[in-house]
CSV table of C-alpha atoms (C1' of nucleotides) in Angstrom, one decimal:
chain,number,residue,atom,x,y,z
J,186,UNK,CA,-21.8,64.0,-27.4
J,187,UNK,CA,-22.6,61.4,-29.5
J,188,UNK,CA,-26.1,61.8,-29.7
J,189,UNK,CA,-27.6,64.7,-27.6
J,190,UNK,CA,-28.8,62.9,-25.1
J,191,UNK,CA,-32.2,61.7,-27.0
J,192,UNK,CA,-33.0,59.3,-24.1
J,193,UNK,CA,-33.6,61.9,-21.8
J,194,UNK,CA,-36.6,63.0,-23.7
J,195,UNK,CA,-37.7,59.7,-24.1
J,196,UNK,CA,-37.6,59.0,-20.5
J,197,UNK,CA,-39.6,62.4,-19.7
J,198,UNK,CA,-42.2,61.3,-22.3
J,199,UNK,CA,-42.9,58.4,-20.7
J,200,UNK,CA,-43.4,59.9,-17.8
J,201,UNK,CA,-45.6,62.2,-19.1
J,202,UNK,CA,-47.8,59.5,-19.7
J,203,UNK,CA,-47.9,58.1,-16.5
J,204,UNK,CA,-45.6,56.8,-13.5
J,205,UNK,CA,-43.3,54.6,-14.5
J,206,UNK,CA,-40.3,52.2,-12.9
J,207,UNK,CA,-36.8,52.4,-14.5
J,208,UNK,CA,-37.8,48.4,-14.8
J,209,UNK,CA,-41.1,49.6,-16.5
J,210,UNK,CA,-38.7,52.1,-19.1
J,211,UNK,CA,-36.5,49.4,-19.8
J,212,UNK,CA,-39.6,47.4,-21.1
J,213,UNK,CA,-40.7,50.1,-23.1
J,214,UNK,CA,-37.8,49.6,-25.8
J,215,UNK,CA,-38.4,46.0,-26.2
J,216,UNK,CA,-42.0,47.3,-27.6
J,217,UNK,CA,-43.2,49.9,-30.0
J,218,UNK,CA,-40.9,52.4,-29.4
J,219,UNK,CA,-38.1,49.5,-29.6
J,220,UNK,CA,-38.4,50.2,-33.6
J,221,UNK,CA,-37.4,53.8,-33.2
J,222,UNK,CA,-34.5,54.0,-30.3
J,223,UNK,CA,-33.4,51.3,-28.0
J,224,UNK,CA,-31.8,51.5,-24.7
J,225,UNK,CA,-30.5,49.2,-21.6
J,226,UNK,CA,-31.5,49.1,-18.1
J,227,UNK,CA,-27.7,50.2,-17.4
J,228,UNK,CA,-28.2,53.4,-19.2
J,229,UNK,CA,-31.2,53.8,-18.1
J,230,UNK,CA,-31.0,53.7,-14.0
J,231,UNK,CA,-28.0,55.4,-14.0
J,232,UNK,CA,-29.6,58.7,-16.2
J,233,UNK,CA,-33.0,58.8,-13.9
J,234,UNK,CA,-30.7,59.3,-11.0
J,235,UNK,CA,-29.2,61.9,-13.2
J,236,UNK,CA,-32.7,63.1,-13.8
J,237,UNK,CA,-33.9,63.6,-10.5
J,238,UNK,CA,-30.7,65.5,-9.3
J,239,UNK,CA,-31.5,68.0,-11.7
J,240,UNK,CA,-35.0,68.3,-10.8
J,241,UNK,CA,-36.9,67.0,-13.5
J,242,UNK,CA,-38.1,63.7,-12.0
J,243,UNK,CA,-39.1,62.4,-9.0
J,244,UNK,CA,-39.8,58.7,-7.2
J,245,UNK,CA,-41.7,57.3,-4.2
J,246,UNK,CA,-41.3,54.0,-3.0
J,247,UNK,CA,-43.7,51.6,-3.6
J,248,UNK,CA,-43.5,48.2,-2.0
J,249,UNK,CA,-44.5,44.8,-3.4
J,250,UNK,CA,-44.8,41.5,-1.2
J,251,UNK,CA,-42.6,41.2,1.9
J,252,UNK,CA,-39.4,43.7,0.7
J,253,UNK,CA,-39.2,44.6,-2.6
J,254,UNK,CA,-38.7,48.4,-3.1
J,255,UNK,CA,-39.8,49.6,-6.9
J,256,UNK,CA,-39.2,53.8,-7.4
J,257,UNK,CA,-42.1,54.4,-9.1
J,258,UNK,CA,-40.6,58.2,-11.2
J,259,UNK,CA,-43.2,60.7,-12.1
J,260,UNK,CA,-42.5,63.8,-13.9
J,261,UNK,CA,-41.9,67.5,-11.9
J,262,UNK,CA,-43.3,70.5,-13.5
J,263,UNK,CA,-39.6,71.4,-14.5
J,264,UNK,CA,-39.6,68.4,-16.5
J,265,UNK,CA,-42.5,68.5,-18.1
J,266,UNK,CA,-41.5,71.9,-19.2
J,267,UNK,CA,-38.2,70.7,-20.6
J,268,UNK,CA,-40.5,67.5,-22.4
J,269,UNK,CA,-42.7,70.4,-24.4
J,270,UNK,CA,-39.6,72.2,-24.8
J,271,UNK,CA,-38.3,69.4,-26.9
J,272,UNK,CA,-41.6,68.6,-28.5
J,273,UNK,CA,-42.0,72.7,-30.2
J,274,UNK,CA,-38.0,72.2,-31.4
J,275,UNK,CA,-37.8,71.6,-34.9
J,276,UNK,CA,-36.3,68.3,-36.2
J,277,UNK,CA,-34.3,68.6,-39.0
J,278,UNK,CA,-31.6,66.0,-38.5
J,279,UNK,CA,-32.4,63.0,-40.5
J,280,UNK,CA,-30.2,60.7,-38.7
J,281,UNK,CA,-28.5,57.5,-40.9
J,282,UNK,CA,-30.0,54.2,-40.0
J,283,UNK,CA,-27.2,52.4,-39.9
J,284,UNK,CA,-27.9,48.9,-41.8
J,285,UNK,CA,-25.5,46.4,-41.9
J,286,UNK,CA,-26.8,44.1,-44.3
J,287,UNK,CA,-27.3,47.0,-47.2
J,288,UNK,CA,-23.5,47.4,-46.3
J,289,UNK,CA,-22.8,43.9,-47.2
J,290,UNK,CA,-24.8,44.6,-50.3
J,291,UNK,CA,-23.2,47.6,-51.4
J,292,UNK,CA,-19.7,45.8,-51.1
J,293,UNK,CA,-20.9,43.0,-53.7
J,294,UNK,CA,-19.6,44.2,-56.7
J,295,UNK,CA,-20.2,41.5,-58.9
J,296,UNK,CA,-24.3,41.0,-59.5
J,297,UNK,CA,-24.1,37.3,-60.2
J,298,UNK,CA,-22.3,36.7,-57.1
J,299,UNK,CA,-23.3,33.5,-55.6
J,300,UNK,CA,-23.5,35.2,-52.2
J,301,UNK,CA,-26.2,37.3,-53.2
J,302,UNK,CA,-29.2,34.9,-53.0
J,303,UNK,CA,-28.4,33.4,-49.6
J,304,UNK,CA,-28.2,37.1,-48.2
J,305,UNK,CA,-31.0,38.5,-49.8
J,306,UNK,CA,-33.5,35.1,-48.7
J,307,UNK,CA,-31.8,35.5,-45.2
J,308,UNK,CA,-33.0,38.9,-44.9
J,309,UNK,CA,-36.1,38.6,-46.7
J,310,UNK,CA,-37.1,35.6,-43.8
J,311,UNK,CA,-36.2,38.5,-41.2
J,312,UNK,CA,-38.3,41.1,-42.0
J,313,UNK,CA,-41.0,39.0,-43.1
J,314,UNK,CA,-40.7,37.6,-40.1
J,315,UNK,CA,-40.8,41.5,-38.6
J,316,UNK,CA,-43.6,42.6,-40.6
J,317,UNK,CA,-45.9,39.3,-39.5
J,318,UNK,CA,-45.0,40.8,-35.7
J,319,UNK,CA,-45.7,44.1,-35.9
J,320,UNK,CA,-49.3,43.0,-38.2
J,321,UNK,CA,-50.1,41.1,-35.0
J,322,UNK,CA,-49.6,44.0,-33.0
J,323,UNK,CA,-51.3,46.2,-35.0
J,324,UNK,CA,-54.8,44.1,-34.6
J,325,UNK,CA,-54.0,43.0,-31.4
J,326,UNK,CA,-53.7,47.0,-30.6
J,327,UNK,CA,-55.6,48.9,-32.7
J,328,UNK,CA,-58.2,47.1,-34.4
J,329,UNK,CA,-61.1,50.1,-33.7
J,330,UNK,CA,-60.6,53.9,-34.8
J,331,UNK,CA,-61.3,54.6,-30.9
J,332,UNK,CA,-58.3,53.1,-29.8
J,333,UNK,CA,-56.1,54.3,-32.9
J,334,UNK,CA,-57.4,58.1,-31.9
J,335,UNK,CA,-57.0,57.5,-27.9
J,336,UNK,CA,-53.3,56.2,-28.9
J,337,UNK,CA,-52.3,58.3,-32.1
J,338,UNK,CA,-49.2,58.7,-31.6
J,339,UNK,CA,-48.4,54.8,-30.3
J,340,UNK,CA,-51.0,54.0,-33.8
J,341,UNK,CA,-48.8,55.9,-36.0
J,342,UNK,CA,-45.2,55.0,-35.0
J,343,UNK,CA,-46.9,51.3,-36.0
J,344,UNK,CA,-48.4,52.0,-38.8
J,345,UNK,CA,-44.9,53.3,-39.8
J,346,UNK,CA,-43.2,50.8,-38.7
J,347,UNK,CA,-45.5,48.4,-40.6
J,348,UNK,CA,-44.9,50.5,-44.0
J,349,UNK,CA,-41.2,50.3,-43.8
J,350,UNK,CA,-41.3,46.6,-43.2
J,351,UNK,CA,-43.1,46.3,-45.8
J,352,UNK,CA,-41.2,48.4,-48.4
J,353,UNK,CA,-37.6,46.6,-46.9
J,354,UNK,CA,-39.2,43.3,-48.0
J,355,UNK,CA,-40.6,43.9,-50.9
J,356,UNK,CA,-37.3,45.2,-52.4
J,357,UNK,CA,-35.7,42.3,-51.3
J,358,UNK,CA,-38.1,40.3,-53.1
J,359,UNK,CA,-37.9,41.9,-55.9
J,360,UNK,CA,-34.5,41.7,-56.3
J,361,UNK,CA,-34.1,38.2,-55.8
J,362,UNK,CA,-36.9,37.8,-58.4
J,363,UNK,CA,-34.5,39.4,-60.8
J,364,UNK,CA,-32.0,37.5,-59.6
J,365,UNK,CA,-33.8,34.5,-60.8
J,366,UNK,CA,-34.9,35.5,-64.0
J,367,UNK,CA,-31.9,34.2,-65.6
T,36,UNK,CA,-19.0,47.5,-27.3
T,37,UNK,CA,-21.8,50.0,-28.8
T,38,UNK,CA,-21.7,48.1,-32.4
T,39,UNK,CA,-18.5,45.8,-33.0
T,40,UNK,CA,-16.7,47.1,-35.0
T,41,UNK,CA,-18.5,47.7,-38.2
T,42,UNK,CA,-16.8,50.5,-39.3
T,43,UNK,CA,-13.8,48.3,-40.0
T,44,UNK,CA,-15.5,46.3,-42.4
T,45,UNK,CA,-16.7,49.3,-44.3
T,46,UNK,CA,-12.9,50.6,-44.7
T,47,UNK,CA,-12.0,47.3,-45.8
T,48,UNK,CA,-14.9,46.7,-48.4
T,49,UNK,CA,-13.9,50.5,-49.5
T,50,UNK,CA,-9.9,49.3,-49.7
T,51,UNK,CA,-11.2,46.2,-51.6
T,52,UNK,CA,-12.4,48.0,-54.7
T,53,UNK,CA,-9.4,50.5,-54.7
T,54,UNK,CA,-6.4,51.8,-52.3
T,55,UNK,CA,-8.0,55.2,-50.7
T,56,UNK,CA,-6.6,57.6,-48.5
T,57,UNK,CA,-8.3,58.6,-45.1
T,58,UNK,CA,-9.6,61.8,-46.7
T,59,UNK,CA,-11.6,59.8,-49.9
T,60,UNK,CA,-12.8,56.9,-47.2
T,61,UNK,CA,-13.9,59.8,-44.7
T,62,UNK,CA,-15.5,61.7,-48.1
T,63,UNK,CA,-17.5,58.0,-48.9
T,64,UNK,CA,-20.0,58.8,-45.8
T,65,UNK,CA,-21.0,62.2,-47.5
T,66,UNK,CA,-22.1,59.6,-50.6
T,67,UNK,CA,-24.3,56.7,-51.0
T,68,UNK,CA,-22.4,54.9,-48.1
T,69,UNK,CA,-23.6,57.8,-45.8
T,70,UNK,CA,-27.2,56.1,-46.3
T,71,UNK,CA,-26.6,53.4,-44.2
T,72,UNK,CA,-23.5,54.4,-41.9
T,73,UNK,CA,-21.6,57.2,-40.9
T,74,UNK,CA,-18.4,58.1,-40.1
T,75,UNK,CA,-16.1,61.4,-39.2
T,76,UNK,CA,-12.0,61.3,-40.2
T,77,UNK,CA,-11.7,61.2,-36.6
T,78,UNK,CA,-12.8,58.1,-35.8
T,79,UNK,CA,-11.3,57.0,-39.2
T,80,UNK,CA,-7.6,58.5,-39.0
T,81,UNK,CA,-6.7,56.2,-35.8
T,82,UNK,CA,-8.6,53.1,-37.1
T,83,UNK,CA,-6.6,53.0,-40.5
T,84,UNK,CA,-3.3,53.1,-38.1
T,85,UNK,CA,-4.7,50.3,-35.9
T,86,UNK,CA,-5.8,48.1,-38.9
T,87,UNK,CA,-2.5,48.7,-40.4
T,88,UNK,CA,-0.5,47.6,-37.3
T,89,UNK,CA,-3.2,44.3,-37.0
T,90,UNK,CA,-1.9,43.6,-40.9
T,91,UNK,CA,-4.6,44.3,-43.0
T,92,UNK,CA,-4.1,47.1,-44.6
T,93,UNK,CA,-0.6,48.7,-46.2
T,94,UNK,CA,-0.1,52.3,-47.4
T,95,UNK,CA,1.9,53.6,-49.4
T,96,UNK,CA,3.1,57.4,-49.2
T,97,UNK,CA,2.5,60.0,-52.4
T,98,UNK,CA,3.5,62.8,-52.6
T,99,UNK,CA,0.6,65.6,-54.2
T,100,UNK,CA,2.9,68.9,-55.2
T,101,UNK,CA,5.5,70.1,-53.6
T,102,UNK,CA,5.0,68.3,-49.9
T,103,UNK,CA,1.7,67.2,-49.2
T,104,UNK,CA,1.9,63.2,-48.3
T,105,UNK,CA,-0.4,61.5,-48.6
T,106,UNK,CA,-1.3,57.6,-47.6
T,107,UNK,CA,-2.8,55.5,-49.7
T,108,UNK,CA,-3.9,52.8,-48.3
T,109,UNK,CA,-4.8,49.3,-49.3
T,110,UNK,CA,-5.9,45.6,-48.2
T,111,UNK,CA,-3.6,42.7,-47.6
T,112,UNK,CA,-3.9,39.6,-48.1
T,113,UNK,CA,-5.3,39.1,-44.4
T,114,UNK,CA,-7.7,42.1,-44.8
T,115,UNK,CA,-9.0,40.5,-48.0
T,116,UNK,CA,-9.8,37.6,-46.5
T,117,UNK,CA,-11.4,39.2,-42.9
T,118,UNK,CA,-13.4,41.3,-45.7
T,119,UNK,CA,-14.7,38.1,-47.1
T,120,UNK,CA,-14.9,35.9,-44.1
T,121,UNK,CA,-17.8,39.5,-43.1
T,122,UNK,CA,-19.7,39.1,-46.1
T,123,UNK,CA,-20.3,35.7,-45.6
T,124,UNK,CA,-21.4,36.2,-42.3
T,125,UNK,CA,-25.6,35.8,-41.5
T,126,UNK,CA,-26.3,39.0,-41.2
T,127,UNK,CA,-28.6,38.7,-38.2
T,128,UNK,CA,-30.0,41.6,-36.5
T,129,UNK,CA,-32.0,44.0,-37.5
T,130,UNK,CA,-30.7,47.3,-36.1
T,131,UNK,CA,-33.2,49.8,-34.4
T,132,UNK,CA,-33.1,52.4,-37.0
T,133,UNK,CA,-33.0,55.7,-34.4
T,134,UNK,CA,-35.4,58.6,-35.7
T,135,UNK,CA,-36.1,61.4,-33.4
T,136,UNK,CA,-38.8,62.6,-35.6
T,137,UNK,CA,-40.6,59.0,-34.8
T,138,UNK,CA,-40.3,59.6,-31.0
T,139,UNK,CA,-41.9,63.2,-30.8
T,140,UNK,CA,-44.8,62.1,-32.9
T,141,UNK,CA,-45.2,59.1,-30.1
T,142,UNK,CA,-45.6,61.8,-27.3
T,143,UNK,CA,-47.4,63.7,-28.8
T,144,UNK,CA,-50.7,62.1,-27.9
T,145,UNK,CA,-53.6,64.1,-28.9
T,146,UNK,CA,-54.3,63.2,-32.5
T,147,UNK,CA,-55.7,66.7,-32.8
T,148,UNK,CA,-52.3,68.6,-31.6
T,149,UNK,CA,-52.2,71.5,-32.9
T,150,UNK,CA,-48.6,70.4,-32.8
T,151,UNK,CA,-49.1,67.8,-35.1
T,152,UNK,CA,-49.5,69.5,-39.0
T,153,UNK,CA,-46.1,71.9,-38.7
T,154,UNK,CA,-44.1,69.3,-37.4
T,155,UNK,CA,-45.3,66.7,-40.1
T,156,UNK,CA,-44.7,69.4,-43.0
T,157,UNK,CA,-41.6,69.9,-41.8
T,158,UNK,CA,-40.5,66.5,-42.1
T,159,UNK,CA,-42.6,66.2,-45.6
T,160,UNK,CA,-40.0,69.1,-47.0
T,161,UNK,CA,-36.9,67.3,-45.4
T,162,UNK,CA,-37.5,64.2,-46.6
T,163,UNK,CA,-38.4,65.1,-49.6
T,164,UNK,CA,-35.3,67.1,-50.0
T,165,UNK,CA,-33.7,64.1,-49.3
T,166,UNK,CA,-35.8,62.2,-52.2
T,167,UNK,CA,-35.0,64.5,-55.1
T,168,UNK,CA,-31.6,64.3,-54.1
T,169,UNK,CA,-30.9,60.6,-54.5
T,170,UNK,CA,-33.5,60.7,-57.5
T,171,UNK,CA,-30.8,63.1,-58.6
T,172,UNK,CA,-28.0,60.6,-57.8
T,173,UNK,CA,-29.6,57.7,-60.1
T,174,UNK,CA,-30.0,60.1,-62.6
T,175,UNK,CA,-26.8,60.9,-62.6
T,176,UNK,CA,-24.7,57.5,-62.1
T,177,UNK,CA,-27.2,55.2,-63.3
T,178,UNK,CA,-28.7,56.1,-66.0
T,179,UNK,CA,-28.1,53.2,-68.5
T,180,UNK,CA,-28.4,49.2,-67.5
T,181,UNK,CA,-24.4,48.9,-67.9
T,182,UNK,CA,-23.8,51.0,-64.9
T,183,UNK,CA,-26.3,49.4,-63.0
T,184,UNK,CA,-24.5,45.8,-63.3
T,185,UNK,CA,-21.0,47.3,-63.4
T,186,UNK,CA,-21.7,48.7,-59.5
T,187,UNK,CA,-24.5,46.8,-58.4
T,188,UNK,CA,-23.9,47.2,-54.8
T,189,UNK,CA,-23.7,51.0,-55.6
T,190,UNK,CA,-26.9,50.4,-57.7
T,191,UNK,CA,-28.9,48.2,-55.2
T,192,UNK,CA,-28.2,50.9,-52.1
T,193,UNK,CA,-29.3,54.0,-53.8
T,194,UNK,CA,-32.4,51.9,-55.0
T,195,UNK,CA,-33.2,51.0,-51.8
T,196,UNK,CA,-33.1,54.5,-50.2
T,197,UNK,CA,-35.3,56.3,-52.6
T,198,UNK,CA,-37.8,53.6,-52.3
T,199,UNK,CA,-37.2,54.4,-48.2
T,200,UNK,CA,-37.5,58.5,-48.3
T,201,UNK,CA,-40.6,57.6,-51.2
T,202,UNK,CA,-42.4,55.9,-48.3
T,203,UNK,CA,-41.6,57.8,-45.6
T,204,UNK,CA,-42.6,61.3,-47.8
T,205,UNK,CA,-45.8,58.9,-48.7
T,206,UNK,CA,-46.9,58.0,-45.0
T,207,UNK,CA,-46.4,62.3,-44.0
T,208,UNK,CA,-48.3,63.0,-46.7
T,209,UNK,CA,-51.0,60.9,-46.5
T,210,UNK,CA,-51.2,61.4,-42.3
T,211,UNK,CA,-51.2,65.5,-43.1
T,212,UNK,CA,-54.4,64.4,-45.7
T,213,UNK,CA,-56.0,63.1,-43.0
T,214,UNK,CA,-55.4,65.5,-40.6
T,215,UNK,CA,-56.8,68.0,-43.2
T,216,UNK,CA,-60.1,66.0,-43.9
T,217,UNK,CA,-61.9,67.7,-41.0
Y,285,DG,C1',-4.1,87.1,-51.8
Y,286,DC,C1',-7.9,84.5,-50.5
Y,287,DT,C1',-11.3,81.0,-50.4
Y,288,DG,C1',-12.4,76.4,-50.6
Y,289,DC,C1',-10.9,72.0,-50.6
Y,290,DC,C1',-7.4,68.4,-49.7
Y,291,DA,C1',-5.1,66.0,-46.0
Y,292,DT,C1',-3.9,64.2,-41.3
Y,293,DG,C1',-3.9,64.0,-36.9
Y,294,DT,C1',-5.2,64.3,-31.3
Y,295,DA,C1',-8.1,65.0,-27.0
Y,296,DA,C1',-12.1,65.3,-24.2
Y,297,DG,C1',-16.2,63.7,-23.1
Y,298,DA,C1',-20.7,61.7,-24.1
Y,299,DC,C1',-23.1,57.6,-25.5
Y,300,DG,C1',-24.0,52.7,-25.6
Y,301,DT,C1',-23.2,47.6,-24.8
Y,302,DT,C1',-21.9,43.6,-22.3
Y,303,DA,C1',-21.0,41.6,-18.3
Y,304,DC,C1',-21.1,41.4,-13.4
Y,305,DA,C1',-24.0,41.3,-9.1
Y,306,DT,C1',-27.9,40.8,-6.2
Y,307,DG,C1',-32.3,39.7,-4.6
Y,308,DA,C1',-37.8,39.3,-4.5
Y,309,DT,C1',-42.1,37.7,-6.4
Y,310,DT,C1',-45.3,34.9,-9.0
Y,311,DA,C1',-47.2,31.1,-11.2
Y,312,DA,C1',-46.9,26.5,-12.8
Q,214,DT,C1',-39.4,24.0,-6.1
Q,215,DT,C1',-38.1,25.9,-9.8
Q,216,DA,C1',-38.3,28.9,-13.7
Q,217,DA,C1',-39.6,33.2,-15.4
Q,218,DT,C1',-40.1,37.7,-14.6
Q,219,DC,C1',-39.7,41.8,-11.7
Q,220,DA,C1',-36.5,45.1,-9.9
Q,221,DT,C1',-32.1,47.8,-9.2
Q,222,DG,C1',-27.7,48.7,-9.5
Q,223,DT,C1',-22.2,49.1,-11.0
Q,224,DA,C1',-17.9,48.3,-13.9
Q,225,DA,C1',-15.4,47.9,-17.9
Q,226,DC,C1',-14.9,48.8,-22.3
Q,227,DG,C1',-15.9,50.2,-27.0
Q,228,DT,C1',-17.9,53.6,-30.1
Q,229,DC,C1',-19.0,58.3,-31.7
Q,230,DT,C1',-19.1,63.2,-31.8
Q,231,DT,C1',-17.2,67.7,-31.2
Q,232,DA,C1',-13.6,70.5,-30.9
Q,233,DC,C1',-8.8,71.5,-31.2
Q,234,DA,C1',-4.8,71.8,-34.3
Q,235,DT,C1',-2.0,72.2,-38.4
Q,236,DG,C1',-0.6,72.8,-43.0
Q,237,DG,C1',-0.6,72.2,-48.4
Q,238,DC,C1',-2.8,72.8,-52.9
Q,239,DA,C1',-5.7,74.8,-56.7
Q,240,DG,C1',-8.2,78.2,-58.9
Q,241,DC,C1',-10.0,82.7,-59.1
DNA sequence: GCTGCCATGTAAGACGTTACATGATTAA
DNA sequence: TTAATCATGTAACGTCTTACATGGCAGC
């Protein structure tokens, strides 16, 4: 099963929010919640059919301009049970982010290797580059405790984010500064 | 094609410090490599025959007792070079590291869940479960500077995920703290 | 003798990505 | 008018998990 079908309750908690397009869902994963899951529109339309056939979802048509018909999904009552179902389940998997560059890393045996500078600036520059993004968010977002209390759980999956940005760069700076001792 | 092919890479970079059998590559994802990837022997078992049949790996049959074959496998001169042509790759995305945990917190909305403490103890013990076992793991391997240079990918990896579970455990502590203030 | 680990495989099905396909709306 | 974005879908293919299946070896 690959993964247990996470998106589904990722879906439902969007909706729980508030009506939502699959168009709108699809946008949700290119921001915050992009750092924890991501997720295509071709996954995603197909599974909120899926959705409403089993009852958990429903649309009305809402038309923009001249033509174009957007389903605008809003939770059922069956579905917001099966969202608080999944809220009260314990997590205990911790699931392995997989990391391709600490890969690369861990099959450098040699720790004068040449290579190693390069790839450790490289992704240095990236999650620098990450970290100065998610900052900008952050103030652009929550920059008041009202905002940061009306969003909490938005507030926190940033502030995480933020913190493990953070820690991932500063390891890699640090280990080029040994590097470079020598 | 869900992640192209990165498993590959890992059996060679495992094949290019010493010929391994299935078993001892499938047993690498219940070590440090299990970190940053995973992998069960059945997705393993048929990629070592396909990689075999592309040339870059060989095996070599030895026999444990009485009967039990077993296939040691190791890189050619083709996987060799694939393995190094990988490493100097850019490394250039910056997978979305999936957490489940992350996602519940995100629904849940009201910073004053009731929700909120049990599930963040619960992911204070796993993670830091997680901690003293990898604190265990340097302790263990690492102990003296020699190690540390002798398998500096080995080294660098286990580094990097204590300093991870240290932050995470940090940022569920201090959020409990906070929650505990009023 | 039995338990746990070593060792290798296949099959079914779910999950995820990339590409293909189409068309409307909005703002510069 | 044209580019960017909104909006919805399907097809093909690759990856990953779970379960099925089998048997040997080592130590207690």
């Amino acid at each position: 099963m690959a993964q247990k079908n996470k998106l589904k309750y990722i879906i439902l908690g969007l909706l729980g929010e508030r009506a939502l397009t699959g168009y709108d869902i699809a946008k949700a994963f290119t921001a915050d919640i992009g750092e924890f899951w991501s997720a295509n529109h071709s996954q995603i339309y197909p599974l909120l059919k899926r959705l409403e056939t089993a009852g958990l979802i429903t649309h009305q048509l809402q038309v923009s301009g001249e033509k174009l018909e957007k389903k605008v999904y809003s939770l059922t009552a069956a579905g917001q049970a099966q969202l608080q179902d999944w809220l009260h389940e314990p997590t205990r998997e911790l699931t392995a982010s997989k990391d391709e560059f600490i890969l690369k890393l861990y099959f450098v045996q040699n720790a004068n290797d040449p290579l190693l500078p390069p790839m450790l600036t490289e992704q240095l520059n990236l999650h620098q580059a990450k970290l100065a993004h998610l900052k900008q968010q952050m103030a652009r977002k929550f920059s008041d405790q009202a905002s940061q209390i009306a969003n909490y759980g938005h507030f926190l999956i940033l502030q995480h984010a933020i913190e493990r940005e953070q820690g991932y760069a500063d390891w890699l700076a640090r280990t080029l500064a040994q590097k470079n001792e020598h």
